[in-house]
Short mmCIF file of C-alpha atoms and ligand atoms in Angstrom, two decimals:
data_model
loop_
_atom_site.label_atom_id
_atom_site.label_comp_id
_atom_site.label_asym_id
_atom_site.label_seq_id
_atom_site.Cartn_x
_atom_site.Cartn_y
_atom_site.Cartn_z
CA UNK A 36 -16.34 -1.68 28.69
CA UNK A 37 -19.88 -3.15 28.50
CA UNK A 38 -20.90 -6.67 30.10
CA UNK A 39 -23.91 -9.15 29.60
CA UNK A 40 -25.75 -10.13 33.20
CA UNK A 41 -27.37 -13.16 32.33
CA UNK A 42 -29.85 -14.81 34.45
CA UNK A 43 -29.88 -18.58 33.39
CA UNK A 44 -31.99 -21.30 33.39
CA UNK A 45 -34.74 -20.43 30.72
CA UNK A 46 -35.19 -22.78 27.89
CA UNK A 47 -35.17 -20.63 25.02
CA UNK A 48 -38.45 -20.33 22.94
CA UNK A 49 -39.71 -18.89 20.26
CA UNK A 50 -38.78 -17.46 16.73
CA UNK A 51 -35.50 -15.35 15.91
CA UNK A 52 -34.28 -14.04 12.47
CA UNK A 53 -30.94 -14.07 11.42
CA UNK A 54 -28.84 -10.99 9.84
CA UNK A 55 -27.02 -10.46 7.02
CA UNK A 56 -23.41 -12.81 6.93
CA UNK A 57 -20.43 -10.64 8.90
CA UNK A 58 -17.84 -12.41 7.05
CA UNK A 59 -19.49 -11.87 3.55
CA UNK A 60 -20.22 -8.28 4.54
CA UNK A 61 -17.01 -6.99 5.06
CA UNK A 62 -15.84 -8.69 1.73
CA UNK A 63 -18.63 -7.40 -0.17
CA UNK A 64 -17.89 -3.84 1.10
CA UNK A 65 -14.78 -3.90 0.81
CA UNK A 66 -14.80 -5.02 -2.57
CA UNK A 67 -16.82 -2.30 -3.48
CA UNK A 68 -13.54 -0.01 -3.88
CA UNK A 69 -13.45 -2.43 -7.37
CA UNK A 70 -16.17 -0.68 -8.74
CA UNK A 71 -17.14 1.96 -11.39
CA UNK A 72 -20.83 2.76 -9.94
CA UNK A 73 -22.53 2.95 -6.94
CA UNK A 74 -23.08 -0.43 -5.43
CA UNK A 75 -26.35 -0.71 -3.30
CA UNK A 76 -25.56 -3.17 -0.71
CA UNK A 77 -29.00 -4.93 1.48
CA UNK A 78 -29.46 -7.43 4.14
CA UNK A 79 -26.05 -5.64 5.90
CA UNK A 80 -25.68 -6.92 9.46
CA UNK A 81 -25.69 -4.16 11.94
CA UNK A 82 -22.39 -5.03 13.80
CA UNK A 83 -19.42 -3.24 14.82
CA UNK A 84 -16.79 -4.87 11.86
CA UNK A 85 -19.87 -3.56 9.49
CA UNK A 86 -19.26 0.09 11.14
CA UNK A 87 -15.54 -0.41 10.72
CA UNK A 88 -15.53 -1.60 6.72
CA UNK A 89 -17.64 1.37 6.24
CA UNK A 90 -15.50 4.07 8.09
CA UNK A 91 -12.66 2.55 6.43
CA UNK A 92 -14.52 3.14 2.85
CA UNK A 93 -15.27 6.94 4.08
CA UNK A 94 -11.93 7.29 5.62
CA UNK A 95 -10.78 6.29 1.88
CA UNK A 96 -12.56 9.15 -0.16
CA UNK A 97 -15.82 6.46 -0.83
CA UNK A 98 -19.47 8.50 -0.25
CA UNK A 99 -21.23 6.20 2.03
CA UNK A 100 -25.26 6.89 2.16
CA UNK A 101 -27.25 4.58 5.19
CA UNK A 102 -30.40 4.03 3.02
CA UNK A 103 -32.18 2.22 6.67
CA UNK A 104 -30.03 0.12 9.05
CA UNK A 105 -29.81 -2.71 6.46
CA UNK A 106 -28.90 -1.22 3.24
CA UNK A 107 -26.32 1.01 2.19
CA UNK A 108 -25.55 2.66 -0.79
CA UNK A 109 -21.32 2.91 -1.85
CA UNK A 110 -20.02 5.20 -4.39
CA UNK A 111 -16.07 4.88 -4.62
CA UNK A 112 -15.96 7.07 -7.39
CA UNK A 113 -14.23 9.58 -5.20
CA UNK A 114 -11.54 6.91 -3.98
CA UNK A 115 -8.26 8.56 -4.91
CA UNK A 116 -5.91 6.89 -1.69
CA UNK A 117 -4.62 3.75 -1.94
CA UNK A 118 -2.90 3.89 1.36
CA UNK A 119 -4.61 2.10 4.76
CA UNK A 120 -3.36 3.09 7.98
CA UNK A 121 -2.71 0.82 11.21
CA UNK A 122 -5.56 3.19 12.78
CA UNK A 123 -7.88 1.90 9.75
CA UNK A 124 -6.67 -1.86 9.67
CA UNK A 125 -6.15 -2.75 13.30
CA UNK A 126 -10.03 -3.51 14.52
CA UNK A 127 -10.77 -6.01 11.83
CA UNK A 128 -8.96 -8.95 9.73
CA UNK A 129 -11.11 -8.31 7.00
CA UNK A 130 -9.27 -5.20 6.23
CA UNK A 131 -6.77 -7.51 4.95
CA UNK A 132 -8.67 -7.22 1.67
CA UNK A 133 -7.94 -3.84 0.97
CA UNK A 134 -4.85 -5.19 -0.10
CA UNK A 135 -6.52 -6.65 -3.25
CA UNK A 136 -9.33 -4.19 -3.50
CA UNK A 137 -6.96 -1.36 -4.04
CA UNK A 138 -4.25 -3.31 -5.70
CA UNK A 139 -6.80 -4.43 -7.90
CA UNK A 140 -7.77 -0.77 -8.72
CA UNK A 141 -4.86 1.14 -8.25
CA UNK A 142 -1.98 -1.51 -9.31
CA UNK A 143 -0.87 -0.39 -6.18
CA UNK A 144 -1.59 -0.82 -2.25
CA UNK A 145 0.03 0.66 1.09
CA UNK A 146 -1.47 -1.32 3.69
CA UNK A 147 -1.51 -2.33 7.61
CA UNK A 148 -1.41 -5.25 8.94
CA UNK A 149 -4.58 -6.62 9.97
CA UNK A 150 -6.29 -6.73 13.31
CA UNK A 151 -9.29 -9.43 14.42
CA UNK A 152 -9.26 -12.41 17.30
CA UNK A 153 -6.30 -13.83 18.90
CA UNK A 154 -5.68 -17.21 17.83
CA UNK A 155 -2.04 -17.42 17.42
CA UNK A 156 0.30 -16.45 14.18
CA UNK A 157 -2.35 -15.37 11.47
CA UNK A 158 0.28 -15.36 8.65
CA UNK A 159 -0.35 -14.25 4.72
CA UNK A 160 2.25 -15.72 2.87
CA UNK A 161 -0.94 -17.35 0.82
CA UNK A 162 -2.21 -13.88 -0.27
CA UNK A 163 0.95 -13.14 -1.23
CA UNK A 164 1.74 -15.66 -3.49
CA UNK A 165 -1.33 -14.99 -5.30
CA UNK A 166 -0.42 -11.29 -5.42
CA UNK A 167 2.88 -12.46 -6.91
CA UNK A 168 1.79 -14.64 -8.92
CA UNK A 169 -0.75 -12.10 -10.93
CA UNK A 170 2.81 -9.81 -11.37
CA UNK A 171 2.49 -7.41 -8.12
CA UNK A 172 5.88 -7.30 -6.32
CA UNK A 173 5.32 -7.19 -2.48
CA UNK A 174 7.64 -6.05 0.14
CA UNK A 175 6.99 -5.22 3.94
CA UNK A 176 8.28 -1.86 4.85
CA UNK A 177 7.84 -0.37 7.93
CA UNK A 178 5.33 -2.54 9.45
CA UNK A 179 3.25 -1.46 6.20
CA UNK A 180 2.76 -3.99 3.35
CA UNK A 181 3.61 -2.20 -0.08
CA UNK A 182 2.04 -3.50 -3.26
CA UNK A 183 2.67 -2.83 -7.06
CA UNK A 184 2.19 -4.35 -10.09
CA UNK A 185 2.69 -2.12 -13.59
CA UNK A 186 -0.09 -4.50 -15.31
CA UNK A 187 -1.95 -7.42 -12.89
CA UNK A 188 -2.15 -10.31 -15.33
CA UNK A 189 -4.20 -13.20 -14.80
CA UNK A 190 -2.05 -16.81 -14.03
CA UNK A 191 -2.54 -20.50 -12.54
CA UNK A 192 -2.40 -19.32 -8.57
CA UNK A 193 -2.17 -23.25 -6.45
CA UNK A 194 -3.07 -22.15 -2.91
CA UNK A 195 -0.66 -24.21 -0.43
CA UNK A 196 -3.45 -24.66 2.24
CA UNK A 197 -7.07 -23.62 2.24
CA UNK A 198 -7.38 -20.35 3.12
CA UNK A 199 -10.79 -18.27 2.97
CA UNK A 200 -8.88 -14.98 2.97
CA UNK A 201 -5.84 -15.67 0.49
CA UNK A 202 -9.27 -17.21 -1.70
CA UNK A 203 -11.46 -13.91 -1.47
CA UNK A 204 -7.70 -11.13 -1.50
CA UNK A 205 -6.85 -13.25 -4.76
CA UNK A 206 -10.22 -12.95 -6.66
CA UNK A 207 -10.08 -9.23 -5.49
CA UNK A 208 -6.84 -9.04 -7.40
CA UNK A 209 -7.82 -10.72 -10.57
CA UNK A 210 -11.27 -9.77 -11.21
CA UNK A 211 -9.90 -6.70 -13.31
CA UNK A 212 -6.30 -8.30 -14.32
CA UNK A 213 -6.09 -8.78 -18.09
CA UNK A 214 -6.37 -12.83 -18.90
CA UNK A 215 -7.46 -15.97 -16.78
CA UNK A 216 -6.51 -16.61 -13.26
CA UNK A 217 -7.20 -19.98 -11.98
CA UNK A 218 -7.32 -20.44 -7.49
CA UNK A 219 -6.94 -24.26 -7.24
CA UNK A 220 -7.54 -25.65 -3.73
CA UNK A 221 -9.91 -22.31 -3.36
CA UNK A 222 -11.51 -21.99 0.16
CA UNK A 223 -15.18 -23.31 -0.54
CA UNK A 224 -17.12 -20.99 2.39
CA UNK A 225 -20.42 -19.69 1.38
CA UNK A 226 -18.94 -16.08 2.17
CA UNK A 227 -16.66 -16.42 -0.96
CA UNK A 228 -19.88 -17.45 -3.06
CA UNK A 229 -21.82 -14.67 -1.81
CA UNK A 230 -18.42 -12.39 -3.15
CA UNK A 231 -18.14 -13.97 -6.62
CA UNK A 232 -21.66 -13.43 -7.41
CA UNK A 233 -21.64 -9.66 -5.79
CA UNK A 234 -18.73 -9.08 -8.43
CA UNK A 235 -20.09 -11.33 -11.29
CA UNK A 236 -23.64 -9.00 -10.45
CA UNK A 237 -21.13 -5.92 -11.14
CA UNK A 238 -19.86 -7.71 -14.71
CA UNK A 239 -17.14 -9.95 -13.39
CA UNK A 240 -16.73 -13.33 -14.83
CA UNK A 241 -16.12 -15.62 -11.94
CA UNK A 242 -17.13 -19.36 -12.26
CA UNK A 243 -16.90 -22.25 -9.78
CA UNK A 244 -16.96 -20.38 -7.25
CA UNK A 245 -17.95 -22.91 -4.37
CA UNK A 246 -15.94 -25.52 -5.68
CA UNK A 247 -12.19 -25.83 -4.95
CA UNK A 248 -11.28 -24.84 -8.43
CA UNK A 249 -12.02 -20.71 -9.58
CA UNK A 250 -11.64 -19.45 -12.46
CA UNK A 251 -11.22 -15.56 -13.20
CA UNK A 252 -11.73 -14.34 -16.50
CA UNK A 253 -10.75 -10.65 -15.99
CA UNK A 254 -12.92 -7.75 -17.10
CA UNK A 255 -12.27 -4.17 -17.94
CA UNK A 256 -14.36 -2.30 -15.54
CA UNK A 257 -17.06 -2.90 -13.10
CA UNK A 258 -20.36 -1.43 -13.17
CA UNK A 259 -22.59 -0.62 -9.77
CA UNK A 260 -25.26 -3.15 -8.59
CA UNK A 261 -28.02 -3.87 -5.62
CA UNK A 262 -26.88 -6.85 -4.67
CA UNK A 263 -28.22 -8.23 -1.10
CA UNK A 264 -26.31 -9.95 1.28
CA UNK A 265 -26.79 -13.87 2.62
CA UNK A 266 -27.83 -14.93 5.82
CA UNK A 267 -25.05 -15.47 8.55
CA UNK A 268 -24.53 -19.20 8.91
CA UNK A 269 -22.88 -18.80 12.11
CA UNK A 270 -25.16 -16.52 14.16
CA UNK A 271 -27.88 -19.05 12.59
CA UNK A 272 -25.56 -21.52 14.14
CA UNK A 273 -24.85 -20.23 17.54
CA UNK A 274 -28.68 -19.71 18.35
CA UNK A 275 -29.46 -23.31 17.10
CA UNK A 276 -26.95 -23.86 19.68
CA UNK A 277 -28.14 -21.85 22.24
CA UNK A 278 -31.61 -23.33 21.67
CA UNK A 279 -30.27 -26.94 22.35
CA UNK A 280 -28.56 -26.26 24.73
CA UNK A 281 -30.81 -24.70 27.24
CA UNK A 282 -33.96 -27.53 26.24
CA UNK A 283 -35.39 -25.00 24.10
CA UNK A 284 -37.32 -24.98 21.05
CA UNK A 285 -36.80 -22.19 18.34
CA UNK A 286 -37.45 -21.21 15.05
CA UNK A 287 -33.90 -20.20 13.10
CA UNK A 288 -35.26 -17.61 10.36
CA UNK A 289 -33.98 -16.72 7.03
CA UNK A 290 -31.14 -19.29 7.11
CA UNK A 291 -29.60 -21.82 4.18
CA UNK A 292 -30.18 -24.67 6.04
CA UNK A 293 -27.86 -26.19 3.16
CA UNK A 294 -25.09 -23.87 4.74
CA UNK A 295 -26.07 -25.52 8.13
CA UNK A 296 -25.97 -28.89 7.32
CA UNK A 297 -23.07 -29.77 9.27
CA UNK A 298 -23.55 -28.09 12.27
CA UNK A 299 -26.89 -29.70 12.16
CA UNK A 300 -25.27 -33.41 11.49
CA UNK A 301 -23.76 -32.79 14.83
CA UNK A 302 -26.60 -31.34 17.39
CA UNK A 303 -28.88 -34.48 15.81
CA UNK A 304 -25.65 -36.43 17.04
CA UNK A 305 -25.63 -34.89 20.02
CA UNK A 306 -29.27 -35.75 20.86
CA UNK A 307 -31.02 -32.41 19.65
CA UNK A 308 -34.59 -32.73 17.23
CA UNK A 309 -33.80 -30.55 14.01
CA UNK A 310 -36.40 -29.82 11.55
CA UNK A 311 -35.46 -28.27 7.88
CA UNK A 312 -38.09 -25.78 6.02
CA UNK A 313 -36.84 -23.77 3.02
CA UNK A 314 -35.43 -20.73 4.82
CA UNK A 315 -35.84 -21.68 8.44
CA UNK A 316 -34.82 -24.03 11.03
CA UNK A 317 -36.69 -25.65 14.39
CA UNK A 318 -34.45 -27.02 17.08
CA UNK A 319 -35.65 -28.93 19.70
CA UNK A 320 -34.27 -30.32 22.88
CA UNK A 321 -34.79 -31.90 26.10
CA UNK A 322 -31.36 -30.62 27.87
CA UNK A 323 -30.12 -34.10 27.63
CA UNK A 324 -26.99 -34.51 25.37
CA UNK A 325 -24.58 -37.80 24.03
CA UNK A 326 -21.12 -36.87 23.77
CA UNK A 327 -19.65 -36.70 20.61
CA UNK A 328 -16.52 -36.11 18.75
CA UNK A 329 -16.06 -33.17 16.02
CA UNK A 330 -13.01 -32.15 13.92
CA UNK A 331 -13.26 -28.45 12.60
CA UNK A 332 -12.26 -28.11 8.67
CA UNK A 333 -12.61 -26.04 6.03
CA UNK A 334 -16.41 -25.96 4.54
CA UNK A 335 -18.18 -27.87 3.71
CA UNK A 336 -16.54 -29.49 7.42
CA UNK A 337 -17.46 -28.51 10.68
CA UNK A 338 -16.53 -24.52 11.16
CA UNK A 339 -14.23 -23.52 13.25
CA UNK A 340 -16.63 -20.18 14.45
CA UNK A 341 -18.75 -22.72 15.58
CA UNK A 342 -16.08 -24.87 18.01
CA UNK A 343 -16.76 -22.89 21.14
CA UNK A 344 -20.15 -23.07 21.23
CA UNK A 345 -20.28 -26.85 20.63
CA UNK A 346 -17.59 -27.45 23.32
CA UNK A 347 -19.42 -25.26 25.48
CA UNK A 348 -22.69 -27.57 24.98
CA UNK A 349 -20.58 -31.14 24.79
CA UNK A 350 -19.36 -29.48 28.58
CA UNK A 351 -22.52 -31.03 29.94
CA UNK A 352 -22.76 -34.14 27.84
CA UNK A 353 -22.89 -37.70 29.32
CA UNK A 354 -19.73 -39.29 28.57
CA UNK A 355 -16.31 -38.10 27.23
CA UNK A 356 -16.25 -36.15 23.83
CA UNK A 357 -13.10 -35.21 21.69
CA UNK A 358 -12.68 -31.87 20.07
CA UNK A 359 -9.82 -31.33 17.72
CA UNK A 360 -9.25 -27.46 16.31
CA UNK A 361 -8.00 -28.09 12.32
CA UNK A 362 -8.23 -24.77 11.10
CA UNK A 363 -6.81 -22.59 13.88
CA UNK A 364 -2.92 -22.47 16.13
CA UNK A 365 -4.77 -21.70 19.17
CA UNK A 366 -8.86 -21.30 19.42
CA UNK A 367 -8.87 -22.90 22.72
CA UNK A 368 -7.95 -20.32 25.20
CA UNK A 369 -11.55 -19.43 26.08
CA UNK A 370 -11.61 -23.03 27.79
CA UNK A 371 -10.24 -21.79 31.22
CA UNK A 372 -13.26 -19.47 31.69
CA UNK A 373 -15.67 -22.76 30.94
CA UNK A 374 -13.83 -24.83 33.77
CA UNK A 375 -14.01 -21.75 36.18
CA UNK A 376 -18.16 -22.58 35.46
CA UNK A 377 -16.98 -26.32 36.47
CA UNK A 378 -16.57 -27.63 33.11
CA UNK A 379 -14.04 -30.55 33.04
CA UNK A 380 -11.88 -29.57 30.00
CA UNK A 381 -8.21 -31.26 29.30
CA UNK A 382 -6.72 -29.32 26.19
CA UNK A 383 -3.33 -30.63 24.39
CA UNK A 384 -2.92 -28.16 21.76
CA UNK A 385 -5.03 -28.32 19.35
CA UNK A 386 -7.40 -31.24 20.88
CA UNK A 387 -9.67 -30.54 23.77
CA UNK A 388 -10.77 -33.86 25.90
CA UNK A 389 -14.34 -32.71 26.91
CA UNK A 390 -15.64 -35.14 30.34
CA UNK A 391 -19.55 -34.17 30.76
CA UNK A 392 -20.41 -32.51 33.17
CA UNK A 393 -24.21 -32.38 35.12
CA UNK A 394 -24.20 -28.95 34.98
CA UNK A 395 -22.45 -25.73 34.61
CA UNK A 396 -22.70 -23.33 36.90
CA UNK A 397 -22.35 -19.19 37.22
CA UNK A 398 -19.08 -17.57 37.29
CA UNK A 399 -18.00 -13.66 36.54
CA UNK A 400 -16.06 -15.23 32.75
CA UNK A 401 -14.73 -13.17 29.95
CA UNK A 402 -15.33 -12.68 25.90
CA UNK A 403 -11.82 -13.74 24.93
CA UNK A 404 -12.67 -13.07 21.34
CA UNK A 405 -15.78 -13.23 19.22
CA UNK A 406 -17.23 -16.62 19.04
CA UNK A 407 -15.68 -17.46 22.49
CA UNK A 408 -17.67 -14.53 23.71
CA UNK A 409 -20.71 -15.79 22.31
CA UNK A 410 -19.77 -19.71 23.46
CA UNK A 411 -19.55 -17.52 27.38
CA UNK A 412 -23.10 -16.47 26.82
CA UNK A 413 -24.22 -19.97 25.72
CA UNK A 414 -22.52 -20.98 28.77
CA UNK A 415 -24.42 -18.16 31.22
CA UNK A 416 -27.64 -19.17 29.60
CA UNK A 417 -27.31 -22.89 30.78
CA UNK A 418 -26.57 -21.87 33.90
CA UNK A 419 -29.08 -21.43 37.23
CA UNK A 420 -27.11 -19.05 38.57
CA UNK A 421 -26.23 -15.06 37.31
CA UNK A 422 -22.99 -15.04 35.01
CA UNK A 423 -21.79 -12.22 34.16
CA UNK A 424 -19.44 -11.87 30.59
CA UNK A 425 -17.13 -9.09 30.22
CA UNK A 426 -15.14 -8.19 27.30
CA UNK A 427 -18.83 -7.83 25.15
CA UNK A 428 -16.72 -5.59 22.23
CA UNK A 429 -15.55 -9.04 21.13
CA UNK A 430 -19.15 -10.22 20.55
CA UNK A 431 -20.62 -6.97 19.02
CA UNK A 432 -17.80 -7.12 16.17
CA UNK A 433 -19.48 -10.39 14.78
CA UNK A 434 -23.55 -10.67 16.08
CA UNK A 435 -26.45 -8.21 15.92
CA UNK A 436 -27.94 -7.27 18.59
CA UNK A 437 -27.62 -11.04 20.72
CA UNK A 438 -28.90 -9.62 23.69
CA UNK A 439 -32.40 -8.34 22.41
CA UNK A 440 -32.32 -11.44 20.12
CA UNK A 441 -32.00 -13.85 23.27
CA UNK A 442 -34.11 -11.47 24.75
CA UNK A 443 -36.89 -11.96 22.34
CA UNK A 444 -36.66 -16.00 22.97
CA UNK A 445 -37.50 -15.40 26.63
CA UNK A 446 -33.76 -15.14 28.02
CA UNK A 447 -32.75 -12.83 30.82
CA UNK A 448 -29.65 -10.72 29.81
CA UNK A 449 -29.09 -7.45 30.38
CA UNK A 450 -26.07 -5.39 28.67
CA UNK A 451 -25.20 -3.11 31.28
CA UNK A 452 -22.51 -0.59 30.39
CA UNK A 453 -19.48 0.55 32.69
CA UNK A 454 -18.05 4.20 31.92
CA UNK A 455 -14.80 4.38 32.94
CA UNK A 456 -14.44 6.07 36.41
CA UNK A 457 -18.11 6.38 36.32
CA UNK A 458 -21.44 4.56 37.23
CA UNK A 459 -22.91 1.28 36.35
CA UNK A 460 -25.85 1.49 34.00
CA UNK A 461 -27.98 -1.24 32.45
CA UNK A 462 -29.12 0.35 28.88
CA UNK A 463 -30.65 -2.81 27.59
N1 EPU B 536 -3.16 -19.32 6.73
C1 EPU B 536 -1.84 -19.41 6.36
N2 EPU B 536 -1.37 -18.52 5.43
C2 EPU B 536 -2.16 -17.58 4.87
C3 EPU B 536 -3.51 -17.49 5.25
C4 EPU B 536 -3.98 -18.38 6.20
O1 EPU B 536 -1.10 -20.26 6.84
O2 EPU B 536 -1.68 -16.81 4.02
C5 EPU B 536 -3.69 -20.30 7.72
C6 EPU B 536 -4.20 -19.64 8.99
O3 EPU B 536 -3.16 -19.41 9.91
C7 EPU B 536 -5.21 -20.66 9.45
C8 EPU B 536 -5.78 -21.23 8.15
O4 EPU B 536 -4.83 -20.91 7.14
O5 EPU B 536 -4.56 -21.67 10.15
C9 EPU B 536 -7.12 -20.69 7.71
O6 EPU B 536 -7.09 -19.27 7.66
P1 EPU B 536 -8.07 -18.45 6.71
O7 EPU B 536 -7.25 -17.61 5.81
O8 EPU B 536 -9.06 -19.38 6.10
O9 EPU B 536 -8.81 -17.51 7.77
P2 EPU B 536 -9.19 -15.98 7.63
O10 EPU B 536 -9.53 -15.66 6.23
O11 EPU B 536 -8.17 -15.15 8.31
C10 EPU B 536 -11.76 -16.35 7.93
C11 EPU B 536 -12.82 -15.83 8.85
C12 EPU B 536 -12.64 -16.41 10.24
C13 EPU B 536 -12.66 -17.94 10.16
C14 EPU B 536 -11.65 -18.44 9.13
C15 EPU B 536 -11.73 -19.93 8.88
C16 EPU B 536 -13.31 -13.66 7.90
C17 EPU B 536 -13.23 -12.19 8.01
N3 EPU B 536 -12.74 -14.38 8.88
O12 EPU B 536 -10.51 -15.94 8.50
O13 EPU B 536 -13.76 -15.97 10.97
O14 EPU B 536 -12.34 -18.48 11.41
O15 EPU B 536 -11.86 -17.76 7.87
O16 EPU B 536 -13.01 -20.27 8.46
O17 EPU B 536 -13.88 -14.19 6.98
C18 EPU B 536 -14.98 -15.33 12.88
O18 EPU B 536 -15.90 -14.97 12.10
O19 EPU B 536 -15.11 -15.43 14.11
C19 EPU B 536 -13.68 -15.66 12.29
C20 EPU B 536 -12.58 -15.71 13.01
#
């Protein structure tokens, strides 16, 4: 029950560094359960969906060792279960990979629906048809979905729509099926990269991963590694964010700015000064912003984790900017808690008519869900006023520390933490 008091109004300045990708994390962890050795896992982001992959492993029979707060050390030697609870699953969609982790070690899977934000029906009839396709039959049994295959064998899998987690759940599957599976219309997201070379570091053979065609020769067994994680692009992307939009100037750290180069195309369109350096970033603005129109997509297009926070600086743009959601059902319900800060916001579904506002001013809002939570701090920041954002769990799942980060580039925000029944108290 924690919330961020944020005193706007401070240009942010300075340098911050960037942690380890969440949504490469999880899969790399969970993945893990594919292999024969101890896997020694660096660059891990310190963040709450981190904490629950890794419970989940322990939970599962896997030895866990914290080697310091970014690298862990996984030995699923000891993994005899092939069953995930609700209690296990519900926090996090990534736990939706168990399902071909342990299919692909087991030839079998028992597993709970997945948790994770709100944005409407988050179906899997993707990952199943690639489970299907390799031989496993699937059935749904008391709100638990049962996998089995007697031998996974590698086949032509055409994904309907691109999808980042039917992608990364059908490479899970495969990477140990006997014979060649081939994803066409793969999900391209430099999370599923960072997994394909994690396995191919373990003795997979992946290739094109990246592309929209994958092919999966699979392998025997699967040795341990050290294999280190990459940067997030979307933390990278909500402080560059953050930067512009309270007339700041910061250094972005240990970032692919090649993984950034469309969220950049769209703050230099926006009126923001961006300068590229091999692992490192410099945004620079003035406050001032054009209005301009952005359609999320699947990488390399605009991302979707980054919509709130560009709506959230487009809120104060001069003129009238369109926003239209492509990936997502319904990633616009955070917009209510902008116009309560008097941002003029008409949403049709999945299009959001954006008038610019002067300014934005303070309001008590709430973290609806992870990147809306961290759009609501954006939001606070640009304010003159004291906003206070409740709901933080959202925004702990997905960002390290964004407090002391902020913090560190001269913002005022406090985390102050509410026991229930009991007293306020700020702890940081
Ligand atoms: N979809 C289907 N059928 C499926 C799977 C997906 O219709 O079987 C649809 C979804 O409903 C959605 C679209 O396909 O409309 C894309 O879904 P995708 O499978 O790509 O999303 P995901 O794997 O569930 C991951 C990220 C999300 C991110 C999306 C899109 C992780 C753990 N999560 O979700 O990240 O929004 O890809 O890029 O990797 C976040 O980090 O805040 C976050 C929500």
């Amino acid at each position: 029950m924690d919330k961020f008091v944020i005193y706007g109004g401070i240009p942010l300045k300075g340098e911050v560094c960037i942690s380890g990708a969440k949504n490469a994390a999880v899969a790399v962890l969970l993945g893990t359960i594919l292999s024969d050795g101890v896997c020694r896992i660096e660059n891990i982001p310190n963040i709450s969906d981190v904490s629950t992959s890794i419970r989940v492993l322990y939970e599962l029979g896997a030895e866990v060792r914290m080697i310091n707060q970014t690298t862990i050390e996984i030995n699923p030697a000891h993994i005899r279960s092939h069953i995930a609870s609700y209690e296990m699953t519900k926090k996090m969609r990534a736990s939706c990979y168990l399902m071909g982790a342990l299919l692909g070690r087991f030839g079998k899977a028992r597993v709970a629906p997945a948790g994770g934000c709100n944005f409407g029906v988050r179906p899997i009839d993707q990952h199943i048809k690639g489970f299907e396709a390799l031989g496993a039959q699937v059935t749904i049994e008391g709100g638990m979905v049962e996998l089995e295959a007697s031998q996974l064998i590698g086949a032509p899998v055409y994904m309907d729509i691109v999808t980042v987690g039917a992608t990364i759940n059908t490479i899970l599957a495969a990477v140990k099926a006997k014979g060649l599976t081939v994803i066409e219309n793969a999900a391209k997201e430099p999370h599923i990269v960072d997994l394909a070379n994690f396995l191919n570091s373990m003795g997979a053979d992946i290739r094109g991963a990246g592309t929209d065609v994958i092919k999966i020769h699979g392998v025997a067994s699967l040795k341990g590694t050290t294999y280190s994680i990459i940067p997030d692009q979307i933390e990278a992307g909500t402080f560059m964010v953050a930067a512009a939009a309270t007339g700041g100037d910061v250094l972005v750290r240990n970032v692919i700015p090649k993984h950034l180069e469309s969220i950049t195309a769209k703050l230099v369109e926006a009126g923001a000064e961006i300068e590229e350096f091999d692992e490192a970033i410099r945004i620079r603005s003035n406050g001032k912003f054009n209005r301009c129109n952005i359609k999320t997509m699947p990488h390399p297009g605009f991302p979707t984790d980054m919509q709130p926070q560009m709506v959230t600086l487009l809120s104060v743009a001069e003129g009238t900017s369109i926003v239209s959601e492509g990936v997502w059902d319904n990633r616009f319900r955070y917009v209510d808690q902008l116009t309560k800060m008097g941002a003029r916001i008409q949403v049709d579904g999945k299009v959001a008519v954006i008038e610019g506002v002067p300014s934005l001013n303070a309001a008590p809002v709430q973290a609806l869900d992870l990147r809306a939570g961290a759009a609501m701090v954006i939001a606070g920041l640009m304010t003159n006023g004291v906003t206070e954002v409740e709901d933080i769990e959202h925004i702990d799942r997905g960002y390290e520390d964004l407090a002391g980060k902020l913090r560190g580039l001269g913002a005022n925000i406090t985390r102050v933490s509410i026991p229930a029944g009991g007293v306020v108290r700020a702890i940081s």
